[in-house]
Amino acid sequence: MRRAFSFVENFGPKPKLRTMNFLRFESEQTWIQSTAAFWRDRLRANPRLRMCLPSGHTPNKIYAELGRSVARGLISFRESEVFALDDFGGLAPDDAGRCRNMLQRYLLDHVDLPKERFHFIDAEAPDLNRVCREYDELIESRGGFDLTLLGIGLNGHLGLNEPGSSLDSGTRRVDLHSSTIQASAAYLTHANLPTWGVGAGLKQLLSSREVWLLANGPKKAEIIRRVVKGEISVEVPASLLRRHPACFLFVDSEAGKLL
Ligand code: PGA
């Protein structure tokens, strides 16, 4: 592992010192192993860790590593809690591309989390507003997230918080940007691409005690450059994490190559 640098930003009329911890790894393999090692530490320090977790391609190899860690008895998810970050709407409940099903397949099937400790947003519920409100109430009743893992969209979105999302947005239905719709094709085995979804809002994500932004591969290099070096703006939601008091950016050498 190589710690590349850490940068400090000041904000607002009365600036407070904020640091985004930036960790760049020499290979995808060390990125996977090191991120998993940090995660094991967090679970050992707090077995009751409340996590908000994404689906998508980015975290899958890290999830596999965590599954192996559970199998080897190094850590346990027994007392922890997992909240799904988001889900697509308009797909069949058993569609392999549903975020809930991906999270199940890549992580939950391989760890010892009791079923009732996994929470997700039911995008097919008849009263979606109520489902969203109840998701926020559940998160708040637990005291918020301890650790939120996030991938990043090519447009800088965080979960389904697309560019322009409000800072105090809660869990809600969202129309997907065209780049998000196109990206979803990678998870699906059919051409019925989702046009909307439901996801936890920036309010919940930014108030998580700790946030990890994960990116690997050359396709993410340009957006990671904008997140780290560009303007802090809701137009690039991930850039807002530079205001977060405990954010770690984990990139491999490819995703970090423009920094
Ligand atoms: P990916 O998606 O992990 O499949 O690249 C990330 C995202 O769009 O948030």
mmCIF file of N, CA, C and O in Angstrom, residues 86-92 98-99 122-124 128 160 173-174 176 192-198:
data_model
loop_
_atom_site.group_PDB
_atom_site.id
_atom_site.type_symbol
_atom_site.label_atom_id
_atom_site.label_comp_id
_atom_site.label_asym_id
_atom_site.label_seq_id
_atom_site.Cartn_x
_atom_site.Cartn_y
_atom_site.Cartn_z
ATOM 1 N N ASP A 86 -29.407 1.790 -2.703
ATOM 2 C CA ASP A 86 -30.420 2.195 -3.689
ATOM 3 C C ASP A 86 -30.970 0.971 -4.409
ATOM 4 O O ASP A 86 -30.562 -0.161 -4.134
ATOM 5 N N ASP A 87 -31.886 1.211 -5.325
ATOM 6 C CA ASP A 87 -32.329 0.140 -6.227
ATOM 7 C C ASP A 87 -32.966 0.728 -7.471
ATOM 8 O O ASP A 87 -33.417 1.875 -7.456
ATOM 9 N N PHE A 88 -32.940 -0.055 -8.537
ATOM 10 C CA PHE A 88 -33.600 0.366 -9.772
ATOM 11 C C PHE A 88 -35.090 0.055 -9.684
ATOM 12 O O PHE A 88 -35.496 -0.917 -9.038
ATOM 13 N N GLY A 89 -35.891 0.858 -10.366
ATOM 14 C CA GLY A 89 -37.318 0.590 -10.460
ATOM 15 C C GLY A 89 -37.652 -0.060 -11.794
ATOM 16 O O GLY A 89 -36.838 -0.031 -12.732
ATOM 17 N N GLY A 90 -38.845 -0.657 -11.854
ATOM 18 C CA GLY A 90 -39.348 -1.183 -13.122
ATOM 19 C C GLY A 90 -38.713 -2.484 -13.570
ATOM 20 O O GLY A 90 -38.882 -2.886 -14.723
ATOM 21 N N LEU A 91 -37.988 -3.157 -12.692
ATOM 22 C CA LEU A 91 -37.421 -4.461 -13.037
ATOM 23 C C LEU A 91 -38.137 -5.536 -12.217
ATOM 24 O O LEU A 91 -38.629 -5.262 -11.123
ATOM 25 N N ALA A 92 -38.159 -6.754 -12.742
ATOM 26 C CA ALA A 92 -38.817 -7.850 -12.019
ATOM 27 C C ALA A 92 -38.111 -8.074 -10.686
ATOM 28 O O ALA A 92 -36.896 -7.848 -10.583
ATOM 29 N N ARG A 98 -31.154 -6.122 -10.247
ATOM 30 C CA ARG A 98 -31.647 -5.304 -9.131
ATOM 31 C C ARG A 98 -30.530 -5.159 -8.114
ATOM 32 O O ARG A 98 -29.819 -6.116 -7.794
ATOM 33 N N CYS A 99 -30.377 -3.961 -7.582
ATOM 34 C CA CYS A 99 -29.276 -3.696 -6.642
ATOM 35 C C CYS A 99 -29.363 -4.621 -5.428
ATOM 36 O O CYS A 99 -28.353 -5.162 -4.973
ATOM 37 N N ASP A 122 -37.866 -1.084 -1.172
ATOM 38 C CA ASP A 122 -38.677 -1.870 -2.098
ATOM 39 C C ASP A 122 -39.228 -0.954 -3.198
ATOM 40 O O ASP A 122 -40.243 -0.285 -3.026
ATOM 41 N N ALA A 123 -38.529 -0.954 -4.326
ATOM 42 C CA ALA A 123 -38.901 -0.042 -5.420
ATOM 43 C C ALA A 123 -40.258 -0.393 -6.031
ATOM 44 O O ALA A 123 -40.841 0.420 -6.749
ATOM 45 N N GLU A 124 -40.742 -1.588 -5.776
ATOM 46 C CA GLU A 124 -42.024 -2.002 -6.370
ATOM 47 C C GLU A 124 -43.211 -1.765 -5.443
ATOM 48 O O GLU A 124 -44.349 -2.086 -5.794
ATOM 49 N N LEU A 128 -44.696 4.241 -2.725
ATOM 50 C CA LEU A 128 -43.242 4.448 -2.693
ATOM 51 C C LEU A 128 -42.841 5.584 -1.750
ATOM 52 O O LEU A 128 -41.815 5.509 -1.069
ATOM 53 N N LEU A 160 -27.954 7.120 -6.169
ATOM 54 C CA LEU A 160 -28.830 7.716 -7.184
ATOM 55 C C LEU A 160 -28.969 9.220 -6.981
ATOM 56 O O LEU A 160 -29.911 9.839 -7.478
ATOM 57 N N ARG A 173 -37.618 8.691 -4.889
ATOM 58 C CA ARG A 173 -37.613 8.218 -6.275
ATOM 59 C C ARG A 173 -36.865 9.240 -7.135
ATOM 60 O O ARG A 173 -37.043 10.455 -6.974
ATOM 61 N N VAL A 174 -36.060 8.735 -8.052
ATOM 62 C CA VAL A 174 -35.227 9.614 -8.881
ATOM 63 C C VAL A 174 -35.303 9.165 -10.332
ATOM 64 O O VAL A 174 -35.259 7.964 -10.612
ATOM 65 N N LEU A 176 -33.347 8.644 -13.653
ATOM 66 C CA LEU A 176 -31.920 8.422 -13.893
ATOM 67 C C LEU A 176 -31.415 9.264 -15.052
ATOM 68 O O LEU A 176 -32.125 9.455 -16.046
ATOM 69 N N ASN A 192 -34.233 -4.083 -21.333
ATOM 70 C CA ASN A 192 -35.229 -3.265 -20.650
ATOM 71 C C ASN A 192 -34.550 -2.434 -19.553
ATOM 72 O O ASN A 192 -34.634 -2.745 -18.368
ATOM 73 N N LEU A 193 -33.864 -1.365 -19.973
ATOM 74 C CA LEU A 193 -33.052 -0.606 -19.019
ATOM 75 C C LEU A 193 -33.940 0.233 -18.098
ATOM 76 O O LEU A 193 -34.948 0.803 -18.548
ATOM 77 N N PRO A 194 -33.576 0.331 -16.826
ATOM 78 C CA PRO A 194 -34.384 1.147 -15.897
ATOM 79 C C PRO A 194 -34.234 2.632 -16.212
ATOM 80 O O PRO A 194 -33.161 3.078 -16.629
ATOM 81 N N THR A 195 -35.305 3.383 -15.998
ATOM 82 C CA THR A 195 -35.245 4.836 -16.221
ATOM 83 C C THR A 195 -35.365 5.590 -14.895
ATOM 84 O O THR A 195 -35.213 6.801 -14.854
ATOM 85 N N TRP A 196 -35.680 4.844 -13.846
ATOM 86 C CA TRP A 196 -35.793 5.485 -12.533
ATOM 87 C C TRP A 196 -35.335 4.516 -11.450
ATOM 88 O O TRP A 196 -35.136 3.324 -11.719
ATOM 89 N N GLY A 197 -35.193 5.063 -10.268
ATOM 90 C CA GLY A 197 -34.796 4.216 -9.143
ATOM 91 C C GLY A 197 -35.139 4.901 -7.835
ATOM 92 O O GLY A 197 -35.717 5.995 -7.827
ATOM 93 N N VAL A 198 -34.818 4.232 -6.742
ATOM 94 C CA VAL A 198 -34.992 4.829 -5.410
ATOM 95 C C VAL A 198 -33.668 4.721 -4.682
ATOM 96 O O VAL A 198 -32.990 3.692 -4.778
#
